[in-house]
Every structure is written in C-alpha cells, then in structure tokens.
C-alpha cells in the first residue's frame, strides 16, 4: 500500500503492488513490509503527537490566562452591566403564583375537586417556603430583620411576614376551595433599581384604579412610598367577570426592599390579590401591573412591560 523500496530506496512514482481487497484493508491498518500503522511509522506518529500536545498545552495556557484576567475584573455580587447598560434593561417585569409549567398562565380548576385545588395550593406553598422557613435560605436568614418601614443597614435585609396575607393562607387553602382564589404577585428583581414612587396624592395617573388612589390618599407620607400593584380584567367582559378584589397586606411593595443589591437572604416583597366574587364557568383574563414613574407599562400582549398576565377559570 505504501511506496515501493527497490534496493532500499523509496520510490513514490511506481504503482504499488496489486493486492486483494481484504488484504488492502489489512495493509492499510498495518503494513508489515514498511512497518506502518494507518500509513505512518511510529516515529512519524510520535512527531505528530508531540506537535498536537504542544499545541493544546499552549491553547490551555492562553485560555487560562484570558479567563483569569476576565474573572479578575468581575464581582460575584455586582453585575458588570446594570440597568440600561444591561440586556435586561432598566424596566422590571412582574411574576405571579400559582404558575404550573404544564398549564402556563392558565389557572383552571373545579372548586369541589380536592386534587384540582391541592395542586395550586402546593405550588404556592413551594414558592412561599423560603418566606416561611428561613433555613431554606443560603445563609439561613441570619441577616433578616423586621424593618417596620425603615431601610436596613448595609448587609441586612427586610423579612417578609406572610401571615399578613389574611385569608390568603395555607390554612384557608388560599381561597381556592371557597371559589375566592388568591394570586401572589411580585416584582422581578432588578439589580440597583430604585423606584420613583407615586407618593403625591395630587399627582397620580388618571388611569390608576380608584381603590389604589383611595389607599394612597388615606395613607401616611411614609406609607405612600411604595411600588403600587393593581390587577384588572384585560377586556370589559373580563372586568365584569373578575368582580371585586382585595389586596393583602396592602396594594404595594414597600421602599425598604429597594434597591436589590444581591445581599444573601433577600426575599422579594409580595402582594396577595384575592378574587372575592369571580364569575364561574368563564375564562377571565387578568393583567396585574406595577405603578412607579420609572416603570414602563404597555397594553401589548407580545411585550408586557411592567406587568404579568394570567387567565383563571373556576368550574
């Protein structure tokens, strides 16, 4: 298969000897005449192996130097790009529970079916577990404190008391068995985001719901410094079917939880929204949004800025 060697001299111009097919395969793997494996001698395999070894060692060294330099410029707690400079941007989104992966944003259950009710109760329990059991937190919640409207010092975070949810409790099944289901709404974490609050009763958006405006007017100056949260039906038919709502502990997220700075033990503030008399047997499209001067909101279903969408149907 290789070059002929008449008189010990390699001659690549001569046609190699004709051999049967199987013998050609055998000689292609190991040629006993030229003592080559896959067409190369041991010396040539050694040279090639050495070249690749040196090349990969150089690549590893170069990659290690680059990664060391990169990691030296990064902070584990502080993102390199934040707010408008980051891909996420400066506008926080929202989330809600319950949220089942297989059902998406749809909450559909029969209030008399205990298994239907329990899957939503379990989903909320799983989400609230770190709030109710500090040992589940990375630092066991040793730096949490009851802020009582006062921002904590650096390195400490505010605890969140879920017992303030009133009837939206595990003991009450979060209202699902009573056909008055509760939704847990939160603002997504956005590093270093500081809300510009609607804290002036005389300067509130015209489209803000009347019940939220009433709460702001009756609140103290300190209590008004919140990111307000409201929910409504997306269409007139949804608004009619949604009925009255009740917010626990209040329709807002306190300023003591802002800004988020990646401190261990931090828990996002929550608002429990209870549907007091939703219409049965009808899908109700609900949009919950956050209110702050620097939180953009769009009605678009494709790009839901500053809001979260869900559907609920109670049989």
C-alpha positions as CSV (number, residue, x, y, z in Angstrom):
1,X,0.0,0.0,0.0
2,X,2.9,2.3,0.6
3,X,5.8,3.4,-1.5
4,X,8.0,0.7,-3.1
5,X,11.5,0.4,-1.9
6,X,13.7,-1.2,-4.5
7,X,17.3,-1.5,-3.3
8,X,16.2,0.3,-0.1
9,X,15.3,3.5,-1.9
10,X,11.8,4.9,-1.6
11,X,10.1,5.3,-5.0
12,X,6.8,7.1,-4.9
13,X,6.4,7.1,-8.7
14,X,5.9,3.4,-9.0
15,X,2.5,1.8,-8.8
16,X,2.0,-0.1,-5.6
17,X,1.6,-3.9,-5.9
18,X,-1.9,-5.1,-6.6
19,X,-3.5,-7.0,-3.6
20,X,-6.9,-8.5,-2.9
21,X,-9.5,-6.2,-1.3
22,X,-9.3,-7.6,2.2
23,X,-5.5,-7.6,2.1
24,X,-5.5,-3.9,1.1
25,X,-7.6,-3.2,4.2
26,X,-5.3,-5.2,6.3
27,X,-2.2,-3.4,4.9
28,X,-3.9,-0.1,5.3
29,X,-4.1,-0.7,9.0
30,X,-0.8,-2.4,9.5
31,X,1.9,-2.7,6.8
32,X,4.4,-5.3,7.9
33,X,6.7,-4.5,5.0
34,X,7.1,-0.8,5.8
35,X,6.1,-1.3,9.5
36,X,3.5,1.5,9.3
37,X,0.2,1.9,11.2
38,X,-2.5,3.7,9.3
39,X,0.1,4.9,6.9
40,X,2.6,6.3,9.4
41,X,5.6,4.9,11.1
42,X,6.0,5.0,14.9
43,X,8.4,7.9,14.5
44,X,6.0,10.0,12.4
45,X,3.1,9.2,14.9
46,X,5.4,10.4,17.7
47,X,6.2,13.7,15.9
48,X,2.6,14.4,15.2
49,X,1.6,13.5,18.7
50,X,4.2,15.9,20.1
51,X,3.1,18.7,17.9
52,X,-0.5,18.3,19.0
53,X,0.5,18.0,22.6
54,X,2.5,21.3,22.5
55,X,-0.3,23.0,20.6
56,X,-3.0,22.0,23.1
57,X,-0.8,22.9,26.0
58,X,-0.4,26.4,24.5
59,X,-4.1,26.7,23.9
60,X,-4.9,25.7,27.6
61,X,-2.3,28.2,28.9
62,X,-3.7,31.0,26.7
63,X,-7.3,30.2,27.7
64,X,-6.4,30.1,31.4
65,X,-4.7,33.5,31.2
66,X,-7.7,35.0,29.4
67,X,-10.2,33.5,32.0
68,X,-8.0,34.6,34.9
69,X,-8.0,38.2,33.5
70,X,-11.7,38.1,32.9
71,X,-12.6,36.8,36.4
72,X,-10.3,39.4,38.0
73,X,-12.5,42.1,36.6
74,X,-15.8,40.6,37.7
75,X,-17.6,40.8,41.1
76,X,-19.7,37.8,42.2
77,X,-22.3,40.2,43.7
78,X,-22.3,43.1,41.3
79,X,-23.1,42.7,37.6
80,X,-20.7,44.2,35.2
81,X,-23.6,45.8,33.3
82,X,-26.7,47.1,35.2
83,X,-30.0,48.7,34.4
84,X,-30.0,50.5,31.0
85,X,-26.5,49.2,30.1
86,X,-27.6,45.5,30.6
87,X,-29.5,43.2,28.3
88,X,-32.4,43.1,30.8
89,X,-32.7,46.9,30.8
90,X,-34.0,49.3,33.5
91,X,-37.6,48.2,33.5
92,X,-38.5,45.4,35.9
93,X,-41.0,42.8,34.9
94,X,-43.6,41.0,37.1
95,X,-44.4,37.5,38.1
96,X,-47.2,35.6,39.8
97,X,-48.1,32.4,41.5
98,X,-49.6,29.8,41.2
99,X,-47.8,29.0,37.9
100,X,-47.7,25.4,36.8
101,X,-45.3,24.6,34.0
102,X,-47.7,22.3,32.1
103,X,-50.5,24.8,32.3
104,X,-48.6,28.1,31.7
105,X,-50.6,31.2,32.7
106,X,-53.9,29.4,32.9
107,X,-55.5,28.5,36.3
108,X,-58.3,26.1,35.7
109,X,-59.9,24.1,38.4
110,X,-63.1,22.7,39.9
111,X,-63.6,24.0,43.5
112,X,-65.2,20.7,44.6
113,X,-62.3,18.6,43.3
114,X,-59.7,18.4,46.1
115,X,-57.0,17.2,43.7
116,X,-57.5,20.2,41.5
117,X,-57.4,22.6,44.4
118,X,-54.4,20.9,46.0
119,X,-52.1,21.3,43.0
120,X,-52.4,25.1,43.2
121,X,-52.1,25.2,46.9
122,X,-48.9,23.1,46.7
123,X,-47.5,25.4,44.0
124,X,-48.0,28.4,46.2
125,X,-46.6,26.6,49.3
126,X,-43.5,25.7,47.3
127,X,-43.0,29.3,46.3
128,X,-43.6,30.7,49.8
129,X,-41.4,28.0,51.5
130,X,-38.3,30.3,51.9
131,X,-40.5,33.0,53.3
132,X,-41.9,30.7,56.0
133,X,-38.8,28.7,56.7
134,X,-35.6,30.7,56.9
135,X,-33.4,27.6,57.0
136,X,-34.1,27.2,53.3
137,X,-32.2,30.4,52.5
138,X,-28.5,30.3,51.6
139,X,-27.5,32.0,54.8
140,X,-30.4,30.7,56.9
141,X,-31.8,34.2,57.1
142,X,-29.4,35.3,59.8
143,X,-29.3,38.9,58.4
144,X,-33.1,39.3,58.1
145,X,-34.8,41.9,60.3
146,X,-38.3,43.3,60.8
147,X,-37.8,46.7,59.1
148,X,-41.1,48.3,60.1
149,X,-40.8,50.9,57.4
150,X,-37.1,51.7,57.9
151,X,-34.5,50.7,55.5
152,X,-32.0,48.2,56.9
153,X,-28.3,48.9,57.2
154,X,-25.9,47.5,54.5
155,X,-25.6,43.7,54.7
156,X,-29.0,43.2,56.2
157,X,-32.4,42.7,54.5
158,X,-36.0,43.0,55.4
159,X,-38.0,39.9,56.3
160,X,-41.5,39.4,54.8
161,X,-44.3,38.2,57.0
162,X,-46.8,36.0,55.0
163,X,-49.2,35.9,58.0
164,X,-50.2,39.4,56.9
165,X,-51.9,37.8,53.8
166,X,-55.1,37.3,56.0
167,X,-57.4,34.8,54.3
168,X,-54.8,34.1,51.6
169,X,-53.2,31.5,53.9
170,X,-52.3,27.8,53.6
171,X,-54.8,27.0,56.4
172,X,-57.5,28.6,54.2
173,X,-56.2,26.8,51.1
174,X,-55.5,30.3,49.6
175,X,-59.2,30.6,49.0
176,X,-59.3,28.1,46.1
177,X,-61.8,25.7,47.7
178,X,-64.1,28.6,48.5
179,X,-64.1,29.9,44.9
180,X,-62.3,33.0,46.1
181,X,-58.7,32.2,44.9
182,X,-55.7,34.3,45.8
183,X,-52.9,35.3,43.5
184,X,-49.4,36.0,44.8
185,X,-47.8,38.9,42.7
186,X,-44.3,40.1,42.8
187,X,-41.9,42.5,41.1
188,X,-39.0,40.8,39.4
189,X,-35.5,41.5,40.9
190,X,-33.5,44.1,39.0
191,X,-30.1,44.9,40.4
192,X,-29.8,48.5,41.7
193,X,-33.3,49.5,40.6
194,X,-34.7,52.4,42.7
195,X,-38.4,53.2,42.1
196,X,-39.7,56.7,41.6
197,X,-42.8,56.4,43.7
198,X,-46.2,57.8,43.1
199,X,-46.3,59.3,46.6
200,X,-48.1,62.6,45.9
201,X,-51.9,62.2,46.2
202,X,-52.3,65.3,44.0
203,X,-50.1,63.9,41.2
204,X,-51.5,60.4,40.4
205,X,-52.0,58.9,36.9
206,X,-55.5,59.3,35.6
207,X,-55.8,55.6,34.7
208,X,-54.8,54.4,38.2
209,X,-57.7,52.4,39.7
210,X,-59.9,54.3,42.2
211,X,-59.3,51.9,45.0
212,X,-55.5,52.3,44.8
213,X,-55.9,56.1,44.7
214,X,-58.1,56.0,47.7
215,X,-55.5,53.9,49.6
216,X,-52.8,56.5,48.7
217,X,-54.9,59.4,49.8
218,X,-55.7,57.8,53.2
219,X,-52.1,56.6,53.8
220,X,-49.4,58.5,55.7
221,X,-46.4,60.1,53.9
222,X,-44.2,57.1,54.8
223,X,-46.8,54.5,53.7
224,X,-47.2,56.2,50.3
225,X,-43.6,55.3,49.4
226,X,-44.4,52.0,47.6
227,X,-44.5,50.5,44.2
228,X,-48.2,50.1,43.8
229,X,-49.8,47.0,42.4
230,X,-53.2,46.6,40.8
231,X,-55.0,43.9,38.9
232,X,-57.9,44.2,36.4
233,X,-59.6,42.4,33.6
234,X,-58.0,42.8,30.2
235,X,-61.3,43.5,28.4
236,X,-64.6,44.8,29.5
237,X,-66.1,41.3,29.7
238,X,-63.1,40.2,31.9
239,X,-63.5,43.2,34.1
240,X,-67.2,42.4,34.7
241,X,-66.5,38.7,35.3
242,X,-63.5,39.5,37.6
243,X,-65.5,41.2,40.3
244,X,-64.1,42.8,43.4
245,X,-60.5,42.4,44.5
246,X,-58.8,42.6,47.9
247,X,-55.0,43.2,48.4
248,X,-53.0,41.8,51.3
249,X,-51.3,43.2,53.3
250,X,-51.7,46.3,51.1
251,X,-51.6,47.0,47.4
252,X,-48.0,47.9,47.2
253,X,-44.3,47.0,47.7
254,X,-42.5,48.9,50.4
255,X,-39.4,51.0,49.6
256,X,-37.5,49.2,52.3
257,X,-37.0,46.3,49.8
258,X,-35.3,48.6,47.3
259,X,-32.8,48.6,45.7
260,X,-32.0,44.9,45.3
261,X,-28.2,44.5,45.7
262,X,-27.8,40.7,45.7
263,X,-27.4,40.6,49.5
264,X,-27.8,36.9,50.7
265,X,-31.1,36.2,52.4
266,X,-33.0,38.8,50.4
267,X,-36.7,37.9,49.7
268,X,-38.8,39.9,47.2
269,X,-41.8,41.7,48.7
270,X,-45.2,40.2,47.7
271,X,-48.8,41.2,47.3
272,X,-51.6,38.7,47.7
273,X,-54.6,39.5,45.5
274,X,-57.9,37.8,46.4
275,X,-60.8,37.5,43.9
276,X,-63.8,38.0,46.1
277,X,-66.6,37.1,43.7
278,X,-65.3,35.9,40.3
279,X,-67.8,34.7,37.7
280,X,-67.8,30.9,37.4
281,X,-67.5,28.9,34.2
282,X,-65.8,31.6,32.3
283,X,-62.2,32.2,31.4
284,X,-61.1,35.6,32.9
285,X,-58.1,37.3,31.5
286,X,-56.3,39.3,34.2
287,X,-53.4,41.8,34.0
288,X,-51.6,42.8,37.1
289,X,-49.2,45.8,36.8
290,X,-46.8,47.8,38.9
291,X,-47.1,51.6,39.4
292,X,-44.0,53.8,39.6
293,X,-42.9,56.8,37.5
294,X,-39.9,54.9,36.1
295,X,-41.7,51.6,35.4
296,X,-43.0,51.5,31.8
297,X,-46.2,49.7,31.1
298,X,-47.6,48.5,27.8
299,X,-51.0,47.0,27.0
300,X,-49.4,44.8,24.3
301,X,-49.7,41.1,24.9
302,X,-46.4,40.5,23.0
303,X,-44.3,42.8,25.1
304,X,-45.7,43.0,28.6
305,X,-43.6,45.7,30.2
306,X,-44.2,46.2,34.0
307,X,-46.9,43.6,34.2
308,X,-47.9,40.0,34.3
309,X,-50.8,38.2,32.6
310,X,-52.8,35.2,33.6
311,X,-56.1,33.5,33.0
312,X,-58.4,31.9,35.5
313,X,-61.5,29.7,35.1
314,X,-63.4,28.2,38.0
315,X,-65.8,25.4,37.2
